[in-house]
Amino acid sequence: MRLGVLGGSFDPPHIGHLIAAGDAFEALSLDRLILVPAAVQPLKVGRAAATGEQRLTMVRLLVEGDERFAVDPVEIERAGLSYSVDTLAGYAEQYPDAERFFLVGADVLPSFERWREPERIVQLATLAVLQRSGETPDLTRIPGRPILLPTRRIDISATEIRERVRMGKSIRGFVPEAVAAFIEAARLYR
């Protein structure tokens, strides 16, 4: 089994996440890609706008009906700071025979050495760096044997979506309709 893991704040999850996940699924010939919303990312403490439960619901809405993807609430249920190494260790126990891939955006590489146990992360899973066109990530300081996965550049950010909602602008096309409806009903990002 080839298993991919994509963690993140997903505040909110958007079409860019979905396209990058699909590209990675195909490029790595995965059997399953699991999206894992963080309870609290250690390097983003105090910056989440939606609760963990709200972000978990939105990620489920993002991938609803797509059999390639699963959503795991493990970090939300664990609460506290979310460390990728703990989540990957859990998958190594749960899927000991799987070939595991941990997907990260090239934008997180400069902070990777500050993560908890980066050397163990790359022992638990192959680091697959999602590379947008025009990006040239520096892999020299990353332990293990990371691989680069070219992905389409989708110029959408969760920050931009939150700002658009705050300003009363449409987010149609940025997120699936179900996610937009949830944001509206929960009155998020206002």
Short mmCIF file of C-alpha atoms in Angstrom, two decimals:
data_model
loop_
_atom_site.label_atom_id
_atom_site.label_comp_id
_atom_site.label_asym_id
_atom_site.label_seq_id
_atom_site.Cartn_x
_atom_site.Cartn_y
_atom_site.Cartn_z
CA MET A 1 0.00 0.00 0.00
CA ARG A 2 1.18 3.51 -0.85
CA LEU A 3 -0.12 6.00 1.70
CA GLY A 4 0.13 9.78 1.56
CA VAL A 5 -0.38 12.14 4.50
CA LEU A 6 -1.13 15.83 4.07
CA GLY A 7 -1.40 17.89 7.23
CA GLY A 8 -2.15 21.53 7.67
CA SER A 9 -4.18 24.24 9.33
CA PHE A 10 -6.81 24.19 6.58
CA ASP A 11 -8.21 27.50 7.83
CA PRO A 12 -10.10 27.23 5.51
CA PRO A 13 -9.34 24.35 3.15
CA HIS A 14 -9.56 25.48 -0.48
CA ILE A 15 -9.36 24.41 -4.10
CA GLY A 16 -5.56 24.79 -4.07
CA HIS A 17 -5.33 22.11 -1.37
CA LEU A 18 -7.60 19.84 -3.39
CA ILE A 19 -5.66 20.24 -6.64
CA ALA A 20 -2.29 19.74 -4.92
CA ALA A 21 -3.65 16.62 -3.20
CA GLY A 22 -4.92 15.25 -6.52
CA ASP A 23 -1.62 15.97 -8.26
CA ALA A 24 0.30 14.22 -5.46
CA PHE A 25 -2.08 11.27 -5.46
CA GLU A 26 -1.42 10.69 -9.16
CA ALA A 27 2.32 11.49 -9.19
CA LEU A 28 3.03 9.11 -6.29
CA SER A 29 0.55 6.43 -7.43
CA LEU A 30 -1.00 6.47 -3.98
CA ASP A 31 -3.67 4.07 -2.82
CA ARG A 32 -4.96 6.59 -0.28
CA LEU A 33 -4.20 10.16 0.73
CA ILE A 34 -5.15 11.18 4.24
CA LEU A 35 -5.72 14.83 5.11
CA VAL A 36 -4.98 15.65 8.75
CA PRO A 37 -6.14 19.02 10.12
CA ALA A 38 -3.86 20.22 12.92
CA ALA A 39 -5.32 21.03 16.32
CA VAL A 40 -2.69 23.74 16.88
CA GLN A 41 0.41 24.01 14.74
CA PRO A 42 3.38 24.85 16.99
CA LEU A 43 4.70 27.47 14.55
CA LYS A 44 1.25 29.08 14.16
CA VAL A 45 0.07 29.28 17.78
CA GLY A 46 -2.73 31.83 18.16
CA ARG A 47 -3.28 32.29 14.43
CA ALA A 48 -6.21 29.93 13.73
CA ALA A 49 -9.50 31.72 13.09
CA ALA A 50 -11.81 28.66 13.03
CA THR A 51 -11.95 26.02 15.74
CA GLY A 52 -10.42 22.61 15.20
CA GLU A 53 -13.86 21.05 14.86
CA GLN A 54 -14.89 23.66 12.27
CA ARG A 55 -11.73 23.09 10.23
CA LEU A 56 -12.22 19.32 10.45
CA THR A 57 -15.78 19.69 9.14
CA MET A 58 -14.59 21.90 6.27
CA VAL A 59 -11.86 19.42 5.26
CA ARG A 60 -14.46 16.66 5.21
CA LEU A 61 -16.66 18.84 3.00
CA LEU A 62 -13.66 19.59 0.74
CA VAL A 63 -13.05 15.93 -0.13
CA GLU A 64 -16.59 14.59 0.26
CA GLY A 65 -17.39 11.91 -2.30
CA ASP A 66 -13.79 11.51 -3.54
CA GLU A 67 -12.67 7.96 -2.74
CA ARG A 68 -8.99 8.85 -3.16
CA PHE A 69 -9.04 10.89 0.02
CA ALA A 70 -9.75 10.30 3.70
CA VAL A 71 -9.82 12.76 6.59
CA ASP A 72 -8.33 11.81 9.94
CA PRO A 73 -9.30 13.75 13.10
CA VAL A 74 -6.34 12.32 15.05
CA GLU A 75 -4.68 15.69 15.78
CA ILE A 76 -7.96 17.45 16.63
CA GLU A 77 -8.87 14.60 18.98
CA ARG A 78 -5.38 14.57 20.53
CA ALA A 79 -5.71 18.33 21.16
CA GLY A 80 -2.83 20.52 22.24
CA LEU A 81 0.05 21.23 19.90
CA SER A 82 0.10 19.08 16.76
CA TYR A 83 3.42 17.49 15.93
CA SER A 84 3.76 15.75 12.58
CA VAL A 85 6.21 13.25 14.03
CA ASP A 86 3.54 11.97 16.47
CA THR A 87 0.98 11.57 13.70
CA LEU A 88 3.44 9.82 11.39
CA ALA A 89 4.52 7.50 14.20
CA GLY A 90 0.87 6.54 14.61
CA TYR A 91 0.57 5.76 10.90
CA ALA A 92 3.79 3.72 11.03
CA GLU A 93 2.19 1.58 13.76
CA GLN A 94 -1.17 1.38 12.00
CA TYR A 95 0.29 0.70 8.53
CA PRO A 96 3.71 -0.89 9.17
CA ASP A 97 3.97 -2.37 5.67
CA ALA A 98 2.81 0.73 3.81
CA GLU A 99 5.14 2.94 1.85
CA ARG A 100 4.38 6.27 3.53
CA PHE A 101 4.76 9.75 2.02
CA PHE A 102 4.46 12.97 4.00
CA LEU A 103 3.40 15.83 1.73
CA VAL A 104 4.54 19.37 2.49
CA GLY A 105 4.55 22.59 0.55
CA ALA A 106 7.92 24.02 -0.47
CA ASP A 107 7.02 27.07 1.63
CA VAL A 108 7.51 25.11 4.90
CA LEU A 109 11.05 23.95 4.12
CA PRO A 110 12.78 26.97 5.69
CA SER A 111 11.16 26.10 9.04
CA PHE A 112 11.50 22.30 8.78
CA GLU A 113 14.61 22.10 10.96
CA ARG A 114 12.61 23.79 13.78
CA TRP A 115 9.94 21.06 13.68
CA ARG A 116 9.92 18.42 16.40
CA GLU A 117 12.29 15.58 15.41
CA PRO A 118 12.73 16.31 11.68
CA GLU A 119 15.19 13.41 11.37
CA ARG A 120 12.56 10.99 12.69
CA ILE A 121 9.90 12.42 10.38
CA VAL A 122 11.95 11.43 7.35
CA GLN A 123 12.52 7.97 8.83
CA LEU A 124 8.77 7.46 9.24
CA ALA A 125 7.84 8.68 5.75
CA THR A 126 9.40 9.92 2.55
CA LEU A 127 9.14 13.70 2.50
CA ALA A 128 7.36 14.71 -0.72
CA VAL A 129 7.75 18.43 -1.38
CA LEU A 130 4.97 19.99 -3.44
CA GLN A 131 6.79 22.31 -5.82
CA ARG A 132 4.91 25.00 -7.68
CA SER A 133 6.26 26.14 -11.02
CA GLY A 134 8.87 28.82 -10.54
CA GLU A 135 9.83 27.58 -7.06
CA THR A 136 13.29 26.18 -6.49
CA PRO A 137 13.19 24.72 -2.98
CA ASP A 138 16.48 24.23 -1.18
CA LEU A 139 16.61 20.60 -0.10
CA THR A 140 20.23 20.68 1.06
CA ARG A 141 19.33 21.20 4.74
CA ILE A 142 16.53 18.65 4.74
CA PRO A 143 17.46 15.25 6.20
CA GLY A 144 16.69 12.03 4.37
CA ARG A 145 15.95 11.80 0.68
CA PRO A 146 13.08 14.20 -0.02
CA ILE A 147 11.46 14.10 -3.42
CA LEU A 148 10.10 17.01 -5.40
CA LEU A 149 6.59 16.77 -6.81
CA PRO A 150 5.74 19.39 -9.39
CA THR A 151 2.20 20.63 -8.91
CA ARG A 152 0.12 23.23 -10.64
CA ARG A 153 0.33 26.72 -9.26
CA ILE A 154 -2.99 27.77 -7.82
CA ASP A 155 -2.65 31.28 -6.49
CA ILE A 156 -5.11 30.89 -3.62
CA SER A 157 -4.33 31.24 0.05
CA ALA A 158 -6.39 30.69 3.19
CA THR A 159 -5.32 34.17 4.31
CA GLU A 160 -6.79 35.70 1.16
CA ILE A 161 -10.03 33.75 1.60
CA ARG A 162 -10.41 34.89 5.22
CA GLU A 163 -9.79 38.48 4.12
CA ARG A 164 -12.34 38.24 1.30
CA VAL A 165 -14.96 36.97 3.75
CA ARG A 166 -14.06 39.77 6.19
CA MET A 167 -14.56 42.31 3.40
CA GLY A 168 -17.87 40.76 2.26
CA LYS A 169 -16.46 39.57 -1.08
CA SER A 170 -17.39 36.32 -2.82
CA ILE A 171 -15.26 33.22 -2.27
CA ARG A 172 -16.93 31.35 -5.11
CA GLY A 173 -14.27 29.39 -7.00
CA PHE A 174 -11.86 29.56 -4.05
CA VAL A 175 -13.59 26.81 -2.06
CA PRO A 176 -16.20 24.18 -2.95
CA GLU A 177 -19.80 25.34 -2.51
CA ALA A 178 -20.25 23.11 0.56
CA VAL A 179 -17.29 24.78 2.29
CA ALA A 180 -18.55 28.25 1.34
CA ALA A 181 -22.00 27.38 2.73
CA PHE A 182 -20.43 26.15 5.98
CA ILE A 183 -18.35 29.34 6.33
CA GLU A 184 -21.49 31.42 5.79
CA ALA A 185 -23.68 29.39 8.17
CA ALA A 186 -21.02 29.40 10.93
CA ARG A 187 -20.32 33.10 10.32
CA LEU A 188 -16.58 32.39 10.16
CA TYR A 189 -13.85 34.93 9.40
CA ARG A 190 -16.02 38.02 9.98
#
